[in-house]
Tab-separated table of C-alpha atoms in Angstrom:
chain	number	residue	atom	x	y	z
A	793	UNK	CA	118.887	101.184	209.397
A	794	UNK	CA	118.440	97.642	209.337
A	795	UNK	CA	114.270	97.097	209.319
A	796	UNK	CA	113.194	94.227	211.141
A	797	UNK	CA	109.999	92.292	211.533
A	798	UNK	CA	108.409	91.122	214.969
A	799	UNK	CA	107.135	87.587	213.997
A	800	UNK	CA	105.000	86.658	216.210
A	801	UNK	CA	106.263	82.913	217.458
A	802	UNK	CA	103.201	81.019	218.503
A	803	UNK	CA	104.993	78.648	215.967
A	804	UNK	CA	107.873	76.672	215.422
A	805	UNK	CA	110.740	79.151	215.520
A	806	UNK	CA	112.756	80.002	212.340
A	807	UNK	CA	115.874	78.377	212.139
A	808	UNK	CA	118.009	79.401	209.472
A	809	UNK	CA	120.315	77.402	207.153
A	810	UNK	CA	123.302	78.495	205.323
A	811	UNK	CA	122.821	80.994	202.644
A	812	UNK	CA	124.292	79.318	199.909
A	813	UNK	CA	124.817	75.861	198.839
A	814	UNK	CA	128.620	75.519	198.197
A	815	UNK	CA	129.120	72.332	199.086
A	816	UNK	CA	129.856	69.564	196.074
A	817	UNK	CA	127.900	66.621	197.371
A	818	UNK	CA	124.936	68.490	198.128
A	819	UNK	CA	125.005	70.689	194.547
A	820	UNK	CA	125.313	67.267	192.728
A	821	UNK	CA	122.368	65.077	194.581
A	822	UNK	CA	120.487	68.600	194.338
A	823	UNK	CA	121.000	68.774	191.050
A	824	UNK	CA	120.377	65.304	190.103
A	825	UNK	CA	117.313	64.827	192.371
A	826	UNK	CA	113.175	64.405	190.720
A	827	UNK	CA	111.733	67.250	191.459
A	828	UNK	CA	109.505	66.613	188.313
A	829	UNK	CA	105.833	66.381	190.570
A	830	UNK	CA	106.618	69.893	192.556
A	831	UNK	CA	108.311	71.947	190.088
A	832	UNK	CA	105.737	70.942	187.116
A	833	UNK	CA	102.923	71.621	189.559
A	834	UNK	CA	104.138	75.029	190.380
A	835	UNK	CA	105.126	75.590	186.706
A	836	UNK	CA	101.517	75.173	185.849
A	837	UNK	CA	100.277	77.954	188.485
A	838	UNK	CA	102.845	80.444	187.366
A	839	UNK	CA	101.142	79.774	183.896
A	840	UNK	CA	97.609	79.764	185.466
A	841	UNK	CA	98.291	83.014	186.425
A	842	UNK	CA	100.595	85.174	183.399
A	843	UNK	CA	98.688	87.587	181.531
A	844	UNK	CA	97.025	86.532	178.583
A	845	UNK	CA	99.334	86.683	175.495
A	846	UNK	CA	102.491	87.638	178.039
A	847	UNK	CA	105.247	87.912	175.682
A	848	UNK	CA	108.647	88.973	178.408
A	849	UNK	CA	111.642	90.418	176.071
A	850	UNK	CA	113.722	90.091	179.352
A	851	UNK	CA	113.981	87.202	182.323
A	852	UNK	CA	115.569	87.003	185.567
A	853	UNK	CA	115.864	83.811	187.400
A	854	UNK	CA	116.635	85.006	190.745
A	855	UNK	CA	118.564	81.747	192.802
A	856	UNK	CA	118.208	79.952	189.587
A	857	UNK	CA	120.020	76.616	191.855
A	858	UNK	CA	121.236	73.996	189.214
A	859	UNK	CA	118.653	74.783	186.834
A	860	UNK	CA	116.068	72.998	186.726
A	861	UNK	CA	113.190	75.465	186.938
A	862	UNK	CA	115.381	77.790	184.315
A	863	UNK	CA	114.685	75.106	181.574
A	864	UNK	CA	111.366	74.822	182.220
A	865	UNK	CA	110.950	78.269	182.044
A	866	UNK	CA	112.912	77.890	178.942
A	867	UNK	CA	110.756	76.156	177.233
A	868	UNK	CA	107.871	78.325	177.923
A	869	UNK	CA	109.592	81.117	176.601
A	870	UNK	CA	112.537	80.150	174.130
A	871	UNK	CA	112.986	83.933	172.682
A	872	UNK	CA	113.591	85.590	175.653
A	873	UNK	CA	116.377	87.322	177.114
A	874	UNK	CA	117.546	85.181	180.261
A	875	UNK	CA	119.905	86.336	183.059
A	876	UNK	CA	120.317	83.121	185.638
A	877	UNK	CA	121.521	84.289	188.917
A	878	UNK	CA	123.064	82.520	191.585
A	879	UNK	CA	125.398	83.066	194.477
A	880	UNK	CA	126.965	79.468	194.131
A	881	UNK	CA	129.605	78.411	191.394
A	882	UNK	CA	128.625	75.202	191.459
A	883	UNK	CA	125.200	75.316	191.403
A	884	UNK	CA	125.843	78.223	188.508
A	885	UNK	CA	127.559	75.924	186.499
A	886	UNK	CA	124.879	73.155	186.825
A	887	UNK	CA	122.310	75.662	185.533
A	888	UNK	CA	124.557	76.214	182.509
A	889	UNK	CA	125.488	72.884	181.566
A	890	UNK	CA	121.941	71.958	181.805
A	891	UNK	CA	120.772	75.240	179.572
A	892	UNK	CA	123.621	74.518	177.093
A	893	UNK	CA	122.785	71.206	176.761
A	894	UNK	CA	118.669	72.629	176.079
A	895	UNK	CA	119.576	75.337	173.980
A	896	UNK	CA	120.293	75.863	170.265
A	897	UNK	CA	124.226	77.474	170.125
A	898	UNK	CA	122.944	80.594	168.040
A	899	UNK	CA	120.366	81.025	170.780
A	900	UNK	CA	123.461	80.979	173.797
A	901	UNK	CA	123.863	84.477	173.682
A	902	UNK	CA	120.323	85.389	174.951
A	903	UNK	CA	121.424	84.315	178.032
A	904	UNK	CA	123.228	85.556	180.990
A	905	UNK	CA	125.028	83.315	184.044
A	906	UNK	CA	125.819	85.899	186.954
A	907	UNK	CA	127.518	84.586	189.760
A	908	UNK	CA	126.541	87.271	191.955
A	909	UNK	CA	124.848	87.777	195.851
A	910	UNK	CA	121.609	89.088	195.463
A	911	UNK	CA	122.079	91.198	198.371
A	912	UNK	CA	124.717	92.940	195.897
A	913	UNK	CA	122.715	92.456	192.270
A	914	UNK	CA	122.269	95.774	190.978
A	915	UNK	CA	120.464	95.194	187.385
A	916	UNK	CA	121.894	97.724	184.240
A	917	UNK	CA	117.894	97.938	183.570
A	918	UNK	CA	114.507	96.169	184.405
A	919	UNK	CA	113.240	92.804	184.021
A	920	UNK	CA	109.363	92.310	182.117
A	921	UNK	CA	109.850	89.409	184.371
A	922	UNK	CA	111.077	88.371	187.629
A	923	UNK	CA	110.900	84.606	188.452
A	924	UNK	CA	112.322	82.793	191.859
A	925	UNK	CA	111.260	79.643	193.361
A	926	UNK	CA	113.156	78.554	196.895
A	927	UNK	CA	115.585	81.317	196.740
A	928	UNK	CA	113.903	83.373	200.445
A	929	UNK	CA	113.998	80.977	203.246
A	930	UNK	CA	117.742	80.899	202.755
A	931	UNK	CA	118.166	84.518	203.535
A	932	UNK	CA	118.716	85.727	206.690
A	933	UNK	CA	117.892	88.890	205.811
A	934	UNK	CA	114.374	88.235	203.805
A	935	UNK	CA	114.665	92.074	202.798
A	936	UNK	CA	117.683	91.876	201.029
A	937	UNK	CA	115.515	89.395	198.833
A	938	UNK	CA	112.479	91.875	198.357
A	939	UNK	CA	115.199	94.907	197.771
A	940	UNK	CA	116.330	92.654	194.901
A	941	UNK	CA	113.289	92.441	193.450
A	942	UNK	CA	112.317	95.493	193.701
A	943	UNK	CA	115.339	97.211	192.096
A	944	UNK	CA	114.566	94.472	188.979
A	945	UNK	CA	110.937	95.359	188.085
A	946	UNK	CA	109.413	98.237	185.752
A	947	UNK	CA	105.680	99.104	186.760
A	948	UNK	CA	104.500	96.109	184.230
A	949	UNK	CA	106.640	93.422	185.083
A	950	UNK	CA	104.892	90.705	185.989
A	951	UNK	CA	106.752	88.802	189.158
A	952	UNK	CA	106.207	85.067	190.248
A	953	UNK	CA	107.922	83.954	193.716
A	954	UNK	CA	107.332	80.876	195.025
A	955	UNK	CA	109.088	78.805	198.459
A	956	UNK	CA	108.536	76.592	201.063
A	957	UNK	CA	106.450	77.411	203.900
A	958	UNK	CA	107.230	76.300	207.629
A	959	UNK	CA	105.441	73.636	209.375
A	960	UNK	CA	103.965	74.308	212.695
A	961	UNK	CA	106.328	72.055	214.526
A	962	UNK	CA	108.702	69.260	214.395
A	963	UNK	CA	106.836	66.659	214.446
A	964	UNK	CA	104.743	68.292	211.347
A	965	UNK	CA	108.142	68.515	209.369
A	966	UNK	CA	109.257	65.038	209.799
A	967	UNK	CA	105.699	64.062	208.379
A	968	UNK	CA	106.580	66.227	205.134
A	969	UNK	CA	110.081	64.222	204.671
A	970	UNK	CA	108.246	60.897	205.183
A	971	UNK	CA	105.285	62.039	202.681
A	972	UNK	CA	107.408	63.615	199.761
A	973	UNK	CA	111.386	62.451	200.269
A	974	UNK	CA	111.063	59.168	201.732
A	975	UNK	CA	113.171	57.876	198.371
A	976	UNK	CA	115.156	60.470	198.661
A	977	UNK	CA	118.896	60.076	199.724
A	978	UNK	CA	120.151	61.106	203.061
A	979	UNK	CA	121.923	64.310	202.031
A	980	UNK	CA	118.744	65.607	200.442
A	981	UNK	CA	116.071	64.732	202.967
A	982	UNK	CA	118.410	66.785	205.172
A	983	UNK	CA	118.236	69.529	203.063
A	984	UNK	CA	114.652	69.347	202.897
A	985	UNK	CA	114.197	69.326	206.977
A	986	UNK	CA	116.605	72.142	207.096
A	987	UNK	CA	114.604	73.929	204.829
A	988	UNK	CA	111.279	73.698	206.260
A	989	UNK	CA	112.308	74.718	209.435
A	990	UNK	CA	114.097	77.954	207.515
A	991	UNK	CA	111.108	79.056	205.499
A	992	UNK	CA	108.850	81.775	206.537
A	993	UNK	CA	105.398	81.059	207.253
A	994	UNK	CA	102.800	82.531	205.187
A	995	UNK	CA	101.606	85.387	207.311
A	996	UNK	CA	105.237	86.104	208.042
A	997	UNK	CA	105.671	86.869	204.265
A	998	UNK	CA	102.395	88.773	204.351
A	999	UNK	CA	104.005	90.948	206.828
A	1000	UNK	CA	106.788	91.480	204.467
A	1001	UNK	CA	104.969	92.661	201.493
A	1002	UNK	CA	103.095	95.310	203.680
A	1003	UNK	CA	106.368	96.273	204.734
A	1004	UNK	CA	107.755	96.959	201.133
A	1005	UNK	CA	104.695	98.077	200.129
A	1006	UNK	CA	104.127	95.152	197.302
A	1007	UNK	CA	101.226	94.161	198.813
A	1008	UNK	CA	99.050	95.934	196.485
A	1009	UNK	CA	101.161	94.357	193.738
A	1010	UNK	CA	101.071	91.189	194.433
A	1011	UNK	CA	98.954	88.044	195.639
A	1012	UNK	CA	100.191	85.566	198.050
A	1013	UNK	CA	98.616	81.894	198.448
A	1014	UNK	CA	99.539	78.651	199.829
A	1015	UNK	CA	99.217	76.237	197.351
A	1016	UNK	CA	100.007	72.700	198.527
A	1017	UNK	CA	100.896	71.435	202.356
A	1018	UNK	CA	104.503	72.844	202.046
A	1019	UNK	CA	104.568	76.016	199.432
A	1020	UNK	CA	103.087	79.144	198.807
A	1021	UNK	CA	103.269	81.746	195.868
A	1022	UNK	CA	102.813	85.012	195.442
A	1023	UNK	CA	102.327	86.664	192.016
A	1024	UNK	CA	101.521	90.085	189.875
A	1025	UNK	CA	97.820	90.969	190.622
A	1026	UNK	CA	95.748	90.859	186.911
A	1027	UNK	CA	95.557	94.686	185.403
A	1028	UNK	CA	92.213	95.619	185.743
């Protein structure tokens, strides 16, 4: 039975983009573009907010894209076990050249490149933690991400998801492009528009996490104009 959720659209309607990104020109400028500003800020809140002396045998990168959050996660935790998931080959292979390139060769085999849908991902065992950043608002099916990340967690594994959140109208999303990807090239401040108007909106993934009961798991926060995260409540 297919569970759906009755958003209630006093917003901008939802509308959704493809689910993966197959095509070459877009993988390359996506992979080459500076996302240094966003992706260090929200690398420093999913520090802010690990455990205290969090020490994760095992890592999944859940739409790991061409990498570039994987190697910063990397570097926070270089003894790990990493498995980098992604439905695209090309962005897959991105991810590894760039971890290759990062990593020591002895270290290589502590990681894991899955080409695989997450709708289909069926982990052999549990992850300590469970990392994805802009992997939702391409699903059509947002429960088929939350299923996913549910059948990947043990009761201590600490989970950090992070996306975009959609603007309350057009208007408000061209602002966003002019504000953050005016520099950008054409391809990508496409991308970005499409992506706003595919996220969910905050209370939409509030809804969601009542719905798969992870709402007393997990906190959920916007943290700039355009992204929220939601994260492993602290043990008490």
């Amino acid at each position: 039975m297919k569970r759906s959720v009755n958003f209630s659209f006093h917003h901008m309607v939802r509308i959704p983009e493809p689910e993966l990104m197959e095509d070459a020109t877009q993988v390359a400028s996506y992979a080459q573009a500076d996302f240094e500003t966003a992706h260090s800020f929200l690398i420093r809140k999913f520090q802010d907010r690990l455990p205290s002396r969090f020490n994760p045998e095992s890592i999944l990168d859940l739409g790991c894209g061409p990498g570039d959050m994987s190697s910063r996660l990397y570097s926070q935790f270089p003894n790990s076990n990493f498995t980098f998931l992604d439905g695209s080959e090309f962005m897959l292979d991105h991810c590894k050249k760039r971890m290759e390139s990062l990593v020591p060769k002895k270290r290589n085999k502590k990681m894991e490149f899955k080409k695989e849908l997450i709708q289909e991902f069926v982990p052999e065992s549990p992850y300590d933690l469970v990392f994805s950043n802009s992997l939702l608002h391409h699903l059509h099916d947002p429960f088929e991400f939350w299923g996913a990340v549910q059948r990947s967690i043990h009761s201590d594994s600490f989970i950090f998801i992070s996306d975009l959140m959609r603007p309350d109208s057009l208007n408000a999303a061209y602002q966003l492009i002019e504000r953050y990807a005016n520099n950008e090239p054409d391809v990508l401040k496409t991308d970005f528009y499409n992506s706003l108007l595919a996220a969910y909106r905050i209370e939409e993934v509030k809804e969601m996490l009542e719905i798969v009961r992870l709402d007393g798991r997990l906190n959920l926060e916007p943290i700039t104009d355009r992204h929220w995260i939601c994260y492993s409540k602290p043990r008490l």
